[in-house]
CSV table of C-alpha atoms in Angstrom, one decimal:
chain,number,residue,atom,x,y,z
A,1428,MET,CA,175.8,-177.1,160.8
A,1429,SER,CA,175.4,-173.6,158.3
A,1430,SER,CA,178.1,-171.0,159.4
A,1431,ALA,CA,175.9,-168.2,158.2
A,1432,ALA,CA,174.9,-165.8,160.7
A,1433,ALA,CA,171.3,-165.9,161.8
A,1434,PRO,CA,169.0,-162.9,160.4
A,1435,ALA,CA,168.9,-160.1,162.6
A,1436,ALA,CA,165.5,-159.3,164.4
A,1437,PRO,CA,163.7,-156.5,162.8
A,1438,LEU,CA,164.5,-152.9,164.4
A,1439,HIS,CA,161.9,-151.3,166.1
A,1440,ILE,CA,159.8,-148.3,164.3
A,1441,ARG,CA,157.0,-146.7,166.2
A,1442,ASP,CA,153.8,-147.7,164.8
A,1443,ALA,CA,152.8,-143.9,164.6
A,1444,VAL,CA,156.2,-143.1,162.7
A,1445,ARG,CA,154.9,-146.3,160.4
A,1446,ARG,CA,151.9,-144.9,159.8
A,1447,LEU,CA,153.1,-141.2,159.0
A,1448,PRO,CA,151.8,-140.0,155.6
A,1449,ALA,CA,154.4,-138.7,153.6
A,1450,TYR,CA,154.7,-135.0,152.7
A,1451,VAL,CA,154.8,-134.3,149.7
A,1452,PRO,CA,156.9,-131.6,148.0
A,1453,GLY,CA,155.8,-129.2,144.7
A,1454,ALA,CA,157.3,-131.0,141.8
A,1455,ARG,CA,160.4,-129.9,140.4
A,1456,PRO,CA,160.2,-128.5,136.7
A,1457,GLU,CA,161.2,-131.2,133.9
A,1458,SER,CA,162.8,-128.2,132.0
A,1459,GLY,CA,163.7,-124.4,132.2
A,1460,ARG,CA,160.3,-123.6,130.2
A,1461,THR,CA,158.3,-125.3,132.9
A,1462,ALA,CA,156.8,-122.7,135.2
A,1463,LYS,CA,157.2,-124.0,139.0
A,1464,LEU,CA,154.0,-123.0,140.9
A,1465,SER,CA,153.5,-125.3,143.2
A,1466,SER,CA,155.5,-124.3,146.5
A,1467,ASN,CA,154.6,-121.2,146.9
A,1468,GLU,CA,157.8,-119.9,146.6
A,1469,LEU,CA,158.4,-116.0,145.4
A,1470,PRO,CA,159.2,-115.6,142.1
A,1471,PHE,CA,162.1,-113.1,143.1
A,1472,PRO,CA,165.5,-113.6,143.8
A,1473,PRO,CA,167.1,-112.9,147.4
A,1474,GLN,CA,167.7,-109.2,147.7
A,1475,ALA,CA,171.2,-108.1,146.7
A,1476,GLU,CA,172.4,-107.0,150.2
A,1477,VAL,CA,170.8,-110.1,151.6
A,1478,LEU,CA,172.7,-112.0,148.9
A,1479,ALA,CA,175.8,-110.4,149.7
A,1480,ALA,CA,175.4,-111.0,153.8
A,1481,LEU,CA,174.6,-114.8,153.0
A,1482,THR,CA,177.7,-115.5,150.6
A,1483,GLU,CA,180.0,-113.7,152.9
A,1484,ALA,CA,179.1,-115.6,156.0
A,1485,ALA,CA,179.4,-119.1,154.3
A,1486,SER,CA,183.0,-118.2,153.3
A,1487,GLY,CA,183.2,-118.8,157.6
A,1488,ALA,CA,181.4,-122.3,157.3
A,1489,ASN,CA,184.4,-124.2,159.2
A,1490,ARG,CA,182.7,-122.3,162.3
A,1491,TYR,CA,179.4,-123.1,163.9
A,1492,PRO,CA,176.7,-120.5,163.9
A,1493,GLU,CA,175.7,-119.3,167.6
A,1494,MET,CA,173.7,-121.8,168.7
A,1495,THR,CA,170.3,-120.2,169.5
A,1496,GLY,CA,170.6,-117.6,166.7
A,1497,ASP,CA,171.1,-114.8,169.5
A,1498,SER,CA,171.8,-112.1,167.2
A,1499,LEU,CA,169.0,-113.0,164.8
A,1500,VAL,CA,166.5,-113.6,167.7
A,1501,ALA,CA,167.5,-109.9,168.5
A,1502,ALA,CA,167.0,-108.6,165.1
A,1503,VAL,CA,163.6,-110.2,164.9
A,1504,ALA,CA,162.7,-108.7,168.7
A,1505,GLN,CA,163.6,-105.2,167.2
A,1506,ARG,CA,161.7,-105.5,164.1
A,1507,HIS,CA,158.3,-106.4,166.3
A,1508,GLY,CA,158.9,-104.7,169.5
A,1509,VAL,CA,159.1,-107.0,171.9
A,1510,SER,CA,161.5,-108.4,174.5
A,1511,ALA,CA,164.3,-111.3,173.1
A,1512,GLY,CA,162.9,-113.6,175.4
A,1513,ARG,CA,160.3,-113.6,173.4
A,1514,VAL,CA,161.5,-114.9,170.2
A,1515,VAL,CA,163.0,-118.5,169.0
A,1516,VAL,CA,164.2,-119.1,165.8
A,1517,GLY,CA,164.6,-122.2,164.0
A,1518,ASN,CA,165.1,-124.4,160.6
A,1519,GLY,CA,161.9,-123.5,159.3
A,1520,SER,CA,158.4,-122.5,160.9
A,1521,VAL,CA,158.0,-126.5,159.9
A,1522,CYS,CA,160.8,-127.1,162.2
A,1523,LEU,CA,159.6,-125.0,165.2
A,1524,ILE,CA,156.2,-126.3,164.8
A,1525,GLN,CA,157.5,-129.9,165.6
A,1526,HIS,CA,159.0,-128.0,168.8
A,1527,VAL,CA,155.9,-126.8,170.0
A,1528,LEU,CA,154.5,-129.8,169.9
A,1529,ASP,CA,157.1,-132.1,171.3
A,1530,THR,CA,157.2,-129.6,173.8
A,1531,VAL,CA,153.9,-129.6,175.5
A,1532,CYS,CA,152.2,-132.7,174.0
A,1533,ASP,CA,152.0,-136.6,175.7
A,1534,GLU,CA,151.6,-139.5,174.1
A,1535,GLY,CA,147.9,-139.6,173.2
A,1536,ASP,CA,147.2,-136.0,174.0
A,1537,ASP,CA,144.8,-134.1,170.7
A,1538,VAL,CA,146.0,-131.1,168.5
A,1539,VAL,CA,143.0,-129.6,166.7
A,1540,MET,CA,143.6,-128.1,163.2
A,1541,PRO,CA,141.8,-127.0,160.3
A,1542,TRP,CA,141.4,-129.3,157.4
A,1543,ARG,CA,142.2,-128.7,154.6
A,1544,SER,CA,145.2,-127.1,155.8
A,1545,PHE,CA,148.8,-127.4,155.9
A,1546,GLU,CA,150.0,-131.5,155.2
A,1547,ALA,CA,152.7,-131.2,157.8
A,1548,TYR,CA,150.4,-130.4,160.7
A,1549,PRO,CA,149.3,-134.0,161.0
A,1550,ILE,CA,152.7,-135.4,160.9
A,1551,CYS,CA,153.9,-133.1,163.5
A,1552,ALA,CA,151.3,-134.4,165.7
A,1553,ALA,CA,151.9,-137.7,164.6
A,1554,VAL,CA,155.6,-137.4,165.4
A,1555,ALA,CA,155.2,-136.5,168.8
A,1556,GLY,CA,153.1,-139.0,169.9
A,1557,ALA,CA,149.3,-136.9,169.7
A,1558,ARG,CA,146.1,-137.3,168.1
A,1559,ALA,CA,145.4,-135.1,164.8
A,1560,ILE,CA,141.8,-133.6,165.5
A,1561,GLU,CA,141.0,-132.4,162.0
A,1562,VAL,CA,138.0,-129.8,161.9
A,1563,PRO,CA,136.9,-129.5,158.1
A,1564,VAL,CA,137.3,-126.0,156.5
A,1565,THR,CA,133.8,-124.6,155.3
A,1566,ALA,CA,132.8,-124.9,151.8
A,1567,ASP,CA,134.3,-121.3,150.9
A,1568,GLY,CA,138.0,-122.7,152.5
A,1569,ARG,CA,137.6,-120.8,156.0
A,1570,HIS,CA,138.2,-122.0,159.5
A,1571,ASP,CA,135.0,-123.1,161.1
A,1572,VAL,CA,136.4,-121.3,164.2
A,1573,PRO,CA,132.6,-122.4,166.0
A,1574,ALA,CA,133.7,-126.3,165.4
A,1575,MET,CA,137.2,-126.2,166.3
A,1576,ILE,CA,136.2,-124.8,169.7
A,1577,ASP,CA,133.0,-127.4,170.0
A,1578,ALA,CA,136.7,-130.0,169.3
A,1579,VAL,CA,138.2,-129.0,172.3
A,1580,THR,CA,138.4,-131.7,174.7
A,1581,PRO,CA,140.4,-132.3,178.0
A,1582,ARG,CA,143.0,-134.0,175.9
A,1583,THR,CA,143.6,-131.0,173.9
A,1584,ARG,CA,147.3,-129.3,174.2
A,1585,VAL,CA,147.5,-127.3,171.2
A,1586,VAL,CA,144.8,-125.8,168.7
A,1587,ILE,CA,146.6,-124.9,165.3
A,1588,ALA,CA,145.2,-122.0,163.1
A,1589,CYS,CA,147.1,-121.2,159.8
A,1590,THR,CA,146.2,-117.8,158.2
A,1591,PRO,CA,146.0,-117.4,155.5
A,1592,ASN,CA,145.2,-121.0,155.2
A,1593,ASN,CA,147.3,-123.1,153.3
A,1594,PRO,CA,146.1,-124.4,150.5
A,1595,THR,CA,142.7,-122.8,150.3
A,1596,GLY,CA,143.5,-119.4,150.9
A,1597,PRO,CA,141.4,-117.6,153.3
A,1598,ALA,CA,142.5,-115.8,156.4
A,1599,LEU,CA,141.1,-115.4,159.6
A,1600,ARG,CA,139.7,-112.1,160.2
A,1601,GLU,CA,140.6,-110.5,163.8
A,1602,ALA,CA,137.0,-111.1,164.9
A,1603,GLU,CA,137.4,-114.8,164.1
A,1604,LEU,CA,140.7,-114.8,165.7
A,1605,VAL,CA,139.9,-113.1,169.0
A,1606,ALA,CA,136.8,-115.6,169.1
A,1607,LEU,CA,139.0,-118.8,168.6
A,1608,LEU,CA,141.6,-117.5,171.5
A,1609,ASP,CA,138.7,-116.4,173.8
A,1610,GLY,CA,136.9,-119.8,173.2
A,1611,VAL,CA,139.8,-122.5,173.9
A,1612,PRO,CA,140.6,-122.8,177.5
A,1613,GLU,CA,144.0,-121.0,178.9
A,1614,ARG,CA,145.9,-124.4,179.3
A,1615,VAL,CA,145.4,-125.2,175.4
A,1616,LEU,CA,148.3,-123.3,173.8
A,1617,VAL,CA,146.9,-121.6,170.3
A,1618,LEU,CA,149.4,-121.8,167.5
A,1619,VAL,CA,148.9,-119.5,164.7
A,1620,ASP,CA,150.6,-120.2,161.7
A,1621,GLU,CA,151.3,-116.8,159.8
A,1622,ALA,CA,153.5,-118.0,157.4
A,1623,TYR,CA,152.0,-115.6,154.7
A,1624,LEU,CA,150.6,-112.7,156.5
A,1625,ASP,CA,152.9,-110.4,154.4
A,1626,PHE,CA,150.7,-111.1,151.2
A,1627,VAL,CA,147.0,-109.9,152.8
A,1628,THR,CA,145.4,-106.9,151.6
A,1629,ASP,CA,142.4,-107.6,153.4
A,1630,GLY,CA,142.2,-105.1,156.5
A,1631,ALA,CA,139.5,-107.0,158.9
A,1632,VAL,CA,142.4,-109.8,158.7
A,1633,GLY,CA,143.7,-110.4,162.2
A,1634,ASP,CA,147.5,-110.1,163.4
A,1635,GLY,CA,148.5,-112.5,166.1
A,1636,LEU,CA,151.5,-110.5,167.1
A,1637,ALA,CA,149.1,-107.7,168.0
A,1638,LEU,CA,147.1,-110.3,170.6
A,1639,LEU,CA,149.9,-111.4,172.3
A,1640,ASN,CA,149.6,-109.5,175.6
A,1641,ARG,CA,145.9,-110.6,176.1
A,1642,TYR,CA,146.8,-114.1,175.4
A,1643,PRO,CA,149.4,-115.9,177.1
A,1644,ASN,CA,148.6,-119.0,175.5
A,1645,LEU,CA,149.2,-117.5,172.0
A,1646,VAL,CA,152.0,-118.7,169.7
A,1647,VAL,CA,152.8,-116.9,166.9
A,1648,SER,CA,155.0,-119.0,164.2
A,1649,ARG,CA,156.0,-117.0,161.0
A,1650,THR,CA,159.1,-117.7,158.2
A,1651,PHE,CA,161.5,-116.1,155.7
A,1652,SER,CA,160.7,-118.5,153.6
A,1653,LYS,CA,157.9,-116.9,151.8
A,1654,ALA,CA,157.8,-113.1,151.2
A,1655,HIS,CA,161.9,-113.1,152.1
A,1656,ALA,CA,162.8,-114.9,149.1
A,1657,LEU,CA,164.5,-117.2,151.8
A,1658,ALA,CA,163.0,-120.3,150.9
A,1659,GLY,CA,166.6,-122.4,150.6
A,1660,MET,CA,167.8,-120.8,153.4
A,1661,ARG,CA,165.2,-122.5,155.7
A,1662,VAL,CA,164.3,-119.8,159.0
A,1663,GLY,CA,161.9,-119.5,161.0
A,1664,TYR,CA,160.6,-117.9,164.1
A,1665,LEU,CA,158.4,-117.8,167.2
A,1666,VAL,CA,157.1,-115.2,169.1
A,1667,ALA,CA,155.3,-116.0,172.3
A,1668,ALA,CA,155.1,-115.6,176.6
A,1669,PRO,CA,158.9,-115.8,177.6
A,1670,ALA,CA,158.0,-119.4,179.7
A,1671,ILE,CA,157.1,-120.8,176.1
A,1672,VAL,CA,159.9,-119.6,174.6
A,1673,SER,CA,162.3,-121.2,177.5
A,1674,ALA,CA,160.4,-124.4,177.3
A,1675,ILE,CA,160.9,-124.9,173.3
A,1676,ARG,CA,164.4,-123.6,173.1
A,1677,SER,CA,165.0,-126.8,175.4
A,1678,VAL,CA,163.8,-129.4,172.7
A,1679,ALA,CA,165.1,-127.4,169.8
A,1680,THR,CA,168.0,-128.7,167.8
A,1681,PRO,CA,171.4,-126.8,169.0
A,1682,PHE,CA,172.5,-125.0,166.0
A,1683,GLY,CA,169.1,-125.4,164.2
A,1684,VAL,CA,170.0,-122.7,161.7
A,1685,SER,CA,172.8,-122.4,159.5
A,1686,LEU,CA,175.6,-119.6,159.5
A,1687,PRO,CA,174.4,-118.3,156.3
A,1688,ALA,CA,170.7,-118.5,157.2
A,1689,GLN,CA,171.4,-116.5,160.2
A,1690,ALA,CA,173.3,-113.7,158.2
A,1691,ALA,CA,170.6,-113.6,155.6
A,1692,ALA,CA,167.7,-113.5,157.9
A,1693,ILE,CA,169.3,-110.7,160.1
A,1694,ALA,CA,170.2,-108.8,156.5
A,1695,ALA,CA,166.4,-109.5,155.6
A,1696,CYS,CA,165.4,-107.7,158.9
A,1697,ARG,CA,166.7,-104.3,158.4
A,1698,PRO,CA,164.5,-101.7,157.5
A,1699,GLU,CA,165.5,-100.9,153.6
A,1700,ALA,CA,165.4,-105.1,153.1
A,1701,LEU,CA,162.1,-104.6,155.0
A,1702,ALA,CA,160.7,-102.0,152.7
A,1703,VAL,CA,161.7,-103.9,149.7
A,1704,THR,CA,160.1,-107.0,151.1
A,1705,ALA,CA,156.8,-105.0,151.4
A,1706,ARG,CA,156.4,-103.5,148.0
A,1707,ARG,CA,157.4,-107.2,146.5
A,1708,ALA,CA,154.6,-108.9,148.6
A,1709,GLY,CA,152.6,-106.1,147.0
A,1710,VAL,CA,153.5,-107.0,143.6
A,1711,VAL,CA,152.7,-110.6,144.1
A,1712,ALA,CA,149.2,-109.4,145.7
A,1713,ALA,CA,148.5,-107.4,143.0
A,1714,GLU,CA,149.2,-110.4,140.6
A,1715,ARG,CA,147.2,-112.7,142.7
A,1716,ASP,CA,144.1,-110.5,143.2
A,1717,ARG,CA,144.2,-110.2,138.7
A,1718,VAL,CA,144.7,-113.8,138.5
A,1719,VAL,CA,141.8,-114.5,140.6
A,1720,ALA,CA,139.6,-112.1,138.8
A,1721,ALA,CA,140.3,-113.3,135.6
A,1722,LEU,CA,139.2,-116.8,136.7
A,1723,ARG,CA,136.1,-115.9,138.2
A,1724,GLU,CA,135.5,-114.4,135.2
A,1725,GLN,CA,135.9,-117.7,133.3
A,1726,GLY,CA,133.6,-119.4,135.3
A,1727,TRP,CA,135.8,-121.0,138.1
A,1728,THR,CA,135.0,-120.6,142.0
A,1729,VAL,CA,138.0,-119.7,143.9
A,1730,PRO,CA,138.0,-118.8,147.3
A,1731,ASP,CA,139.1,-115.8,148.8
A,1732,ALA,CA,143.1,-115.8,148.5
A,1733,GLN,CA,145.3,-113.9,150.9
A,1734,GLY,CA,148.3,-115.2,150.3
A,1735,ASN,CA,150.8,-116.1,147.5
A,1736,PHE,CA,148.3,-119.0,145.9
A,1737,TYR,CA,144.9,-119.6,145.1
A,1738,TRP,CA,142.8,-122.7,145.3
A,1739,LEU,CA,140.8,-124.5,142.3
A,1740,GLY,CA,138.6,-127.1,143.8
A,1741,ALA,CA,138.5,-129.8,141.3
A,1742,GLY,CA,137.2,-133.0,143.2
A,1743,GLY,CA,137.8,-136.6,141.4
A,1744,ALA,CA,138.9,-134.2,138.4
A,1745,THR,CA,142.1,-133.0,140.3
A,1746,ALA,CA,145.3,-135.3,138.7
A,1747,ARG,CA,143.6,-134.6,135.1
A,1748,LEU,CA,143.7,-131.0,136.1
A,1749,ALA,CA,147.0,-130.8,137.7
A,1750,GLU,CA,148.4,-133.1,134.4
A,1751,HIS,CA,146.4,-130.6,132.2
A,1752,PHE,CA,148.1,-127.7,133.7
A,1753,ARG,CA,151.7,-129.8,133.5
A,1754,VAL,CA,150.9,-130.1,129.7
A,1755,ALA,CA,150.8,-126.5,129.5
A,1756,GLY,CA,154.0,-126.0,130.9
A,1757,VAL,CA,153.0,-125.3,134.6
A,1758,LEU,CA,153.2,-127.3,137.7
A,1759,VAL,CA,150.6,-127.1,140.4
A,1760,ARG,CA,150.1,-129.0,144.0
A,1761,PRO,CA,147.2,-131.3,143.2
A,1762,PHE,CA,145.7,-132.8,146.8
A,1763,VAL,CA,144.3,-135.5,145.5
A,1764,GLY,CA,140.3,-135.9,145.3
A,1765,GLU,CA,140.5,-132.4,146.6
A,1766,GLY,CA,141.3,-129.6,144.2
A,1767,VAL,CA,145.3,-128.2,143.4
A,1768,ARG,CA,146.9,-125.1,144.5
A,1769,ILE,CA,148.5,-122.6,142.6
A,1770,SER,CA,151.3,-119.9,143.2
A,1771,VAL,CA,151.6,-116.7,142.2
A,1772,GLY,CA,154.4,-116.7,139.8
A,1773,THR,CA,155.9,-113.8,137.0
A,1774,HIS,CA,153.2,-112.1,135.1
A,1775,GLU,CA,154.1,-114.4,132.0
A,1776,GLU,CA,153.8,-117.2,134.1
A,1777,ASN,CA,150.7,-116.3,135.2
A,1778,ASP,CA,149.2,-115.0,132.3
A,1779,ARG,CA,150.3,-119.0,131.4
A,1780,VAL,CA,148.0,-120.4,134.2
A,1781,LEU,CA,144.9,-118.0,132.8
A,1782,THR,CA,145.5,-119.8,129.3
A,1783,ALA,CA,145.7,-123.4,130.5
A,1784,ALA,CA,142.6,-122.9,132.6
A,1785,ALA,CA,140.7,-121.0,130.2
A,1786,ALA,CA,141.0,-124.4,127.9
A,1787,TRP,CA,140.5,-126.8,130.8
A,1788,GLY,CA,136.7,-126.6,129.8
A,1789,ASP,CA,137.7,-127.9,126.1
A,1790,VAL,CA,138.9,-130.9,127.4
A,1791,ARG,CA,137.3,-131.6,130.5
């Protein structure tokens, strides 16, 4: 009789987890000469005062941070003029979106979302045991608000809106946002992801925080990763009714925001830092508008861009277009069979994009 141990029974893994699509991060540069415009990062470093705060905090890394980030919660609440009971912070807005779905979704519930939109949404829905109901965006990359309302059923627990929409670019106008909130039953949460709202220049675009008192089922998601230049710190926050925030806190990871990240985000909420952030966002928006206008002059069809990125539809040529940019020293984010998203970089990096885009017609 063999002394070899019997093979172990295979570990059970949920079918929903086995079927999860992989989240695809932006590619990393192959050299320092390559422009990384694939991850919607700010082209500026953290502000000096913010960097000093996180560096000082890191010296105490042998201690735990505040479990629920109460000091950061207070800073965010003061910034937006709401009570601390309406704010919850977490390890990036993606983590908090997952917490929202984990809080309200039962197995087999539905989450309505625009598509193409942020690729983490269907992953988060599946992890929560829910079904992602993907409502196609319009031909110009906008949310189809009537279709999203029509997609709501008795099994719908959450409707997600992404404004500005990542990766296509347009943002929901206030009238569209109000129409969505009016059209969704109060029993359904409406999660408005405003990760890129700092870059919006269209005065007609809605602001979810301004609507919180009118809609008790509204949850607004924001982040320090984009305009605040803190992507590496992983800090996001939600603003919602106190009852919703309390429920989300009960499923949130304890100590979910690190000590340096809390310190950095608190420093980023100070008035002088917010003023610099606003100026930087304005510079990025101006560059974005310059590049989009030039691309359109070259003959490209570019949807309205209100974030720190823009979208080039390429269909079946997407992989070749992404490779064309890579050879030209620019990393973009391809979405196979659909198009590429390109982040706004420095002036020189953006000029490199325009040169490569102009040459695309010669190699197509």
